[in-house]
Structures are given as C-alpha cells and as structure tokens.
Short mmCIF file of C-alpha atoms in Angstrom, two decimals:
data_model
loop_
_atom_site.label_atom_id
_atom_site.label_comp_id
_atom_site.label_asym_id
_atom_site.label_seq_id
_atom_site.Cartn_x
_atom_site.Cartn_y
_atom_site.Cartn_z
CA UNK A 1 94.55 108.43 84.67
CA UNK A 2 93.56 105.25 82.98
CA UNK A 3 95.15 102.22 84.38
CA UNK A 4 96.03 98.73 82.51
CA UNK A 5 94.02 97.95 79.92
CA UNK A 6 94.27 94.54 77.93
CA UNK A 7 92.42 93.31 75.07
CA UNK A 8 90.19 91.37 74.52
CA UNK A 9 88.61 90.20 77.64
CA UNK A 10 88.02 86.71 76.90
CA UNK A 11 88.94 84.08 74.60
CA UNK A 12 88.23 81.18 72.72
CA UNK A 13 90.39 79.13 70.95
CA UNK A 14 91.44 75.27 69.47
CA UNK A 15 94.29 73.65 69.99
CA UNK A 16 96.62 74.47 67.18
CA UNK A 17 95.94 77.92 66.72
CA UNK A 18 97.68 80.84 67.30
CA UNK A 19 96.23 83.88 69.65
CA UNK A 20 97.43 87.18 70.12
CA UNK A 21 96.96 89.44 73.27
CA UNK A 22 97.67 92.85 73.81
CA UNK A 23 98.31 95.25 76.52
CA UNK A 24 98.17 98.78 76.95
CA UNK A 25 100.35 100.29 80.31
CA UNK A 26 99.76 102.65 82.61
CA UNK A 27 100.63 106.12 81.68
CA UNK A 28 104.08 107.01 82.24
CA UNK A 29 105.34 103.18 82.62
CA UNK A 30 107.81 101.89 80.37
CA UNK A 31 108.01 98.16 81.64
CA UNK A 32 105.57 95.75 80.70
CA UNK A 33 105.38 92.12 82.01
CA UNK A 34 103.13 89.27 81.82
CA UNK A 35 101.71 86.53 83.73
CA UNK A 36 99.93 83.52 82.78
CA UNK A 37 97.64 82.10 86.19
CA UNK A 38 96.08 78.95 85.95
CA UNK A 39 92.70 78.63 87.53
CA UNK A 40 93.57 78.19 91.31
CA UNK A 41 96.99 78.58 91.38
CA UNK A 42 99.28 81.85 91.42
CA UNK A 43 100.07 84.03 88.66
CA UNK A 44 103.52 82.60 86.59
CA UNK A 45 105.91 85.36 85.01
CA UNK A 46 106.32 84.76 81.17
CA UNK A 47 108.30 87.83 80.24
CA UNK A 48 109.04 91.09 80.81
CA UNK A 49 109.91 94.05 77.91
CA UNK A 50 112.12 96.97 78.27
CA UNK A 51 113.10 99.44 75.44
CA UNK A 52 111.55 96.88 73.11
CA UNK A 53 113.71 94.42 74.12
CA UNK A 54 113.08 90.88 76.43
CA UNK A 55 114.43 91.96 79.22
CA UNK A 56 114.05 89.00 81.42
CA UNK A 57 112.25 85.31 80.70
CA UNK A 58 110.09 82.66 82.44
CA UNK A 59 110.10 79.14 82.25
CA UNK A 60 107.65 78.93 79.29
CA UNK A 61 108.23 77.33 75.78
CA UNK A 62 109.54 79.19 72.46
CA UNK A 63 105.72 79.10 71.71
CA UNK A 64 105.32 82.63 74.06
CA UNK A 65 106.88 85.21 72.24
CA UNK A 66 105.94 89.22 72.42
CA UNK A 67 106.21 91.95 71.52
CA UNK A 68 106.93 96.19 72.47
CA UNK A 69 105.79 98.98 70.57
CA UNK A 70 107.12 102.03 70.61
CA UNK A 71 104.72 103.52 72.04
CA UNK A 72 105.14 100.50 74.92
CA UNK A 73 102.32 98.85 74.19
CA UNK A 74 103.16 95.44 74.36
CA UNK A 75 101.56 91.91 72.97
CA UNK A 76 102.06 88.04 73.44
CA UNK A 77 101.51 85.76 71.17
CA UNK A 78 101.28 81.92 71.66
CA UNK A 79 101.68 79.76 68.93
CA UNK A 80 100.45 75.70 68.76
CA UNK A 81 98.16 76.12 71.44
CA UNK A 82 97.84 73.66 73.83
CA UNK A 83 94.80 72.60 76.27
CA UNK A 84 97.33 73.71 79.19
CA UNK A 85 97.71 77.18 77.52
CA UNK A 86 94.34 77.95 79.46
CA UNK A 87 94.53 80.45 81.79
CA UNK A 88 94.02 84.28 82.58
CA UNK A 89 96.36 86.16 81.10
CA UNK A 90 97.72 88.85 83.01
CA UNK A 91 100.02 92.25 81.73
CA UNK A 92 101.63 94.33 84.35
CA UNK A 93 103.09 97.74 83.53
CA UNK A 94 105.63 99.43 85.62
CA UNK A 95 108.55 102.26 85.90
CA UNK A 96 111.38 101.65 88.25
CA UNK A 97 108.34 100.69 91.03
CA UNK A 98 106.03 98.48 91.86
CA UNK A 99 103.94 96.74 89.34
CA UNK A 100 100.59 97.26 88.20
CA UNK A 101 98.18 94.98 86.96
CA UNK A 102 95.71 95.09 84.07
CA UNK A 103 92.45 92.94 84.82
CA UNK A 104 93.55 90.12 82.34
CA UNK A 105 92.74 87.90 79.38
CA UNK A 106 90.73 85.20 80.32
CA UNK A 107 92.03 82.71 77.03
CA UNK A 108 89.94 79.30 76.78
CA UNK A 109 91.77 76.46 74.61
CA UNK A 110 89.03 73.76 73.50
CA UNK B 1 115.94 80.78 93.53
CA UNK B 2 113.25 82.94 95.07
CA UNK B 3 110.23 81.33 96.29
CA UNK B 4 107.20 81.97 98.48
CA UNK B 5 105.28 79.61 100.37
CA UNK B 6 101.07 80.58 101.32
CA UNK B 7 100.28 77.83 104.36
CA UNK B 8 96.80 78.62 104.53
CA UNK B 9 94.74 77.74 101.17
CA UNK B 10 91.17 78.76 102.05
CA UNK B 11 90.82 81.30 105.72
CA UNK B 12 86.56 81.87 106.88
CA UNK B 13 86.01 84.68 108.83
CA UNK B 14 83.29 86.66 110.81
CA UNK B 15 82.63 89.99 109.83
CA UNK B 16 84.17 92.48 112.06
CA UNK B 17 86.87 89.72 113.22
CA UNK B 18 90.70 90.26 112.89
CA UNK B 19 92.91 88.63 109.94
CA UNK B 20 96.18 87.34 109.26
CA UNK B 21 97.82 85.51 106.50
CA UNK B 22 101.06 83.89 106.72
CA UNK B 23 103.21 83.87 103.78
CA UNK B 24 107.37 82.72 103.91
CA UNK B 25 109.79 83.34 101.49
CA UNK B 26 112.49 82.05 100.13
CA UNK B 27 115.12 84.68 98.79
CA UNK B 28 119.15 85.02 99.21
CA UNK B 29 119.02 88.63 99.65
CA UNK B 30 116.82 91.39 101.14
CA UNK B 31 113.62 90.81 99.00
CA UNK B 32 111.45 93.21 97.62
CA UNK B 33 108.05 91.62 99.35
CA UNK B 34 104.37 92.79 97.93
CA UNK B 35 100.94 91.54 99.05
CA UNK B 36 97.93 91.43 96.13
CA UNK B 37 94.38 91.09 96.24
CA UNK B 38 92.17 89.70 93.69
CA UNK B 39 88.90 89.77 93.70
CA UNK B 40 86.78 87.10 91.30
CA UNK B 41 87.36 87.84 87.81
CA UNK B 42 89.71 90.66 88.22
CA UNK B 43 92.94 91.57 88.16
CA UNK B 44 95.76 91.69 90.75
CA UNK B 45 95.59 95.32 93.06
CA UNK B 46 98.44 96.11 94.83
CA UNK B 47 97.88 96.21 99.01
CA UNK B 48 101.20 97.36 100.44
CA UNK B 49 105.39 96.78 99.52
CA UNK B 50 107.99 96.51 101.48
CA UNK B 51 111.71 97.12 100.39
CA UNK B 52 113.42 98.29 103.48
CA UNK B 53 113.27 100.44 106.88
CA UNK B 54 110.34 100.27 109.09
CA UNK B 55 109.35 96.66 109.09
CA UNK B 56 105.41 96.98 110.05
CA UNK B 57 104.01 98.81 107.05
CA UNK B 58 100.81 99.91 106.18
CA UNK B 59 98.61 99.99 103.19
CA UNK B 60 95.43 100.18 101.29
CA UNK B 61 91.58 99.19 103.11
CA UNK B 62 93.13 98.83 106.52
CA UNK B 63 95.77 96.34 105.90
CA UNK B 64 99.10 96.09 107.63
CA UNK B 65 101.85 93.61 106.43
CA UNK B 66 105.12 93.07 109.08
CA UNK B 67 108.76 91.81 107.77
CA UNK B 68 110.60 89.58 109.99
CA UNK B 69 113.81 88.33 108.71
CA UNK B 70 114.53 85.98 111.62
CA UNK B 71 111.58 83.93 110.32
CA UNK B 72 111.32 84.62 106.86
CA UNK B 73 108.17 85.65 107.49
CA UNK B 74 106.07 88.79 105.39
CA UNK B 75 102.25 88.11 107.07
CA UNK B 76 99.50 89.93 106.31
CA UNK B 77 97.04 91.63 108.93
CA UNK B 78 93.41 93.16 108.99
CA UNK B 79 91.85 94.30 112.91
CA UNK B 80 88.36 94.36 111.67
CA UNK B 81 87.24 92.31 107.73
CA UNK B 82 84.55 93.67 106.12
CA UNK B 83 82.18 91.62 103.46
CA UNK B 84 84.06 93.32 100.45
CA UNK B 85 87.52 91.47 101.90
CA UNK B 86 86.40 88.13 100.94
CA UNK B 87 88.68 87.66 97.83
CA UNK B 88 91.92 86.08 96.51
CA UNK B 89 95.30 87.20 98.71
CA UNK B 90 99.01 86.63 97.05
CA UNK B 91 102.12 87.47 98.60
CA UNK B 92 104.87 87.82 95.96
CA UNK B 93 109.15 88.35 95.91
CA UNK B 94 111.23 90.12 93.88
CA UNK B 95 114.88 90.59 94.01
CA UNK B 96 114.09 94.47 93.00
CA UNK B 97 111.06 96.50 91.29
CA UNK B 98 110.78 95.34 87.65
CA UNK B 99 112.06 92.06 87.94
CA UNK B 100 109.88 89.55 87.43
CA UNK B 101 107.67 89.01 90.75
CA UNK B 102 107.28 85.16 92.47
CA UNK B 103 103.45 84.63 94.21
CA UNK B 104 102.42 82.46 96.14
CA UNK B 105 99.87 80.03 95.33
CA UNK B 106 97.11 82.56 97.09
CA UNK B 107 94.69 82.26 100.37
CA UNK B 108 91.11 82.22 99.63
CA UNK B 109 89.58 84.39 102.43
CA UNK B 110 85.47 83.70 103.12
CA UNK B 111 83.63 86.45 105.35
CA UNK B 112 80.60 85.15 107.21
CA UNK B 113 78.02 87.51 108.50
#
C-alpha cells in the first residue's frame, strides 16, 4: 500500500516566481492537508481540502492557494515567492483519522 | 486557540537509558493529542494518538505517551532508547481528526553510546 508521495523532492527557486507542488494521498484518504516547516521550528498548517473544496485555512497570505483533483490528488501553489517561503513542504492525507504524512518538498527560494 | 508548548529543545541520552518528553497544551476542550517523529530529511511518522479512555497509551518502537488533564500535560516515554531514536519529536493538538493539527516547536533527542 503506497503511502504519501509528493513531488518533486527538492526545489530551487528566485524570488518572484511561482512554484507548484503536488501531492499524491494515501490510498483510501480523501483529506489532504499541508504544512509548511521552517528549518528548526514545527510544521505550520496552510490548508486543508475536502471534496475539492478549502475546507479549513492557516494563517498564510493569498499567495498559497491549492488545489484537489478528483481523483484527490491535491497541489499548492505559491505565487511572488519570497526568501521566507523557504521551507519543507509537507502534504498529509487522511480519512476521518489520524493524519499521515508524505516525506515533503524541500523548496529553496534564492 | 489551541497551542502546544515543547520545554525541552535538544534531550542527550545514553543508549539503553529511559526517555521522556514533556509537551503541554493549550486547548478549551478534550483535545485530540498525537506525538510525531522525524527523522533528518524525512517526513513526519505517526508514534501514538490519544482521543479518549485509557489515558497511558501505547504505540509504535516502544513508546508510551500518558494524558493528564489536571496538568495539561501529554509526555512522551521510552524505558530503554536505542541509536535509531535519535531524531526530531513533535507533539501536536487537534480539536478532532482532520482538522488542522498544532505542533510543537519539536525536541531534538541525541543518543550517546
């Protein structure tokens, strides 16, 4: 049973641009949140999607927006990026239970 | 507002030795209460929950996690680390599965030889 996979692995971007990061849940799970976790700290919720819908929001700018498929495959996108906006990126996928992580995006902003 | 507070930033222990890591919360309600480990460049796996009944509950590698509301208190426990424990440790609050989860800001545990 694979778990949650997210693509890519890593990163690179300038400030300005636009990135675009995509998860894939666990079988079976319909929920899928993310996390952005700056390097020592704990992970931050963004969003989480339901039925293709936002469901529930962080305290992060209109620049994080995403995304549910269908299929509930989800992606976040981040617009204007800033230095700040680096961090690993972290999807979780879940189904009326705990949640369960996907081993990240590690995004660099230079 | 749900919060959770990690005292302990950076724990070194023997091998063999016992653990524990504190972590308070801050919640209005009965929380839903979840320990994660990380290990370096990975992802967040899932060590034990706790929603309700029993209040000492058990989970994954050996660990043991014990709920006491008096003191706001969800700490984590380990009778005997091994090498492969060394790694990042978050305890996290929710006010129910799927909503969005609160961590701490981790506890670095070190295991000495």
């Amino acid at each position: 049973d694979a778990g949650v996979t997210q693509s890519p692995t890593h990163l690179i971007k300038t400030r300005g641009q636009q990135v675009t990061l995509r998860c894939s849940p666990k079988s079976g799970h319909d929920t899928v949140s993310w996390y952005q976790q700056a390097l020592g700290q704990g992970p931050q919720f963004i969003f989480q999607y339901y039925e293709e819908e936002e469901r529930q929001r962080g305290n992060f700018p209109d620049r994080f927006s995403g995304h549910q498929f269908p299929n509930y495959s989800s992606e976040l996108n981040v617009n204007a990026l800033l230095l700040g906006d680096s961090a690993l990126y972290l999807c979780a996928s879940s189904l009326r239970n705990e949640q369960y992580f996907g081993p990240g995006t590690r995004l660099t902003v230079t | 507002a749900q919060s959770v507070t990690q005292p302990d930033i950076h724990i070194t222990v023997s091998e063999g030795a016992s653990l524990e890591l504190r972590c308070n919360y801050s919640y209005g309600a009965t929380p839903y209460l979840f320990w994660y480990v990380q290990s370096p460049g990975q992802g967040l796996q899932l060590l034990l929950k706790y929603f309700s009944g029993d209040t000492l509950v058990q989970g994954i590698k050996g660990f043991e996690a014990e709920f006491k509301r008096s003191q706001s208190s969800f700490n984590l426990r380990k009778p005997s680390v091994h090498w492969s424990d060394a790694a990042e440790y978050f305890c996290a609050v929710a006010p129910g599965y799927d909503y969005k989860l609160s961590f701490g800001a981790g506890t670095t545990v070190t295991v000495r030889a």
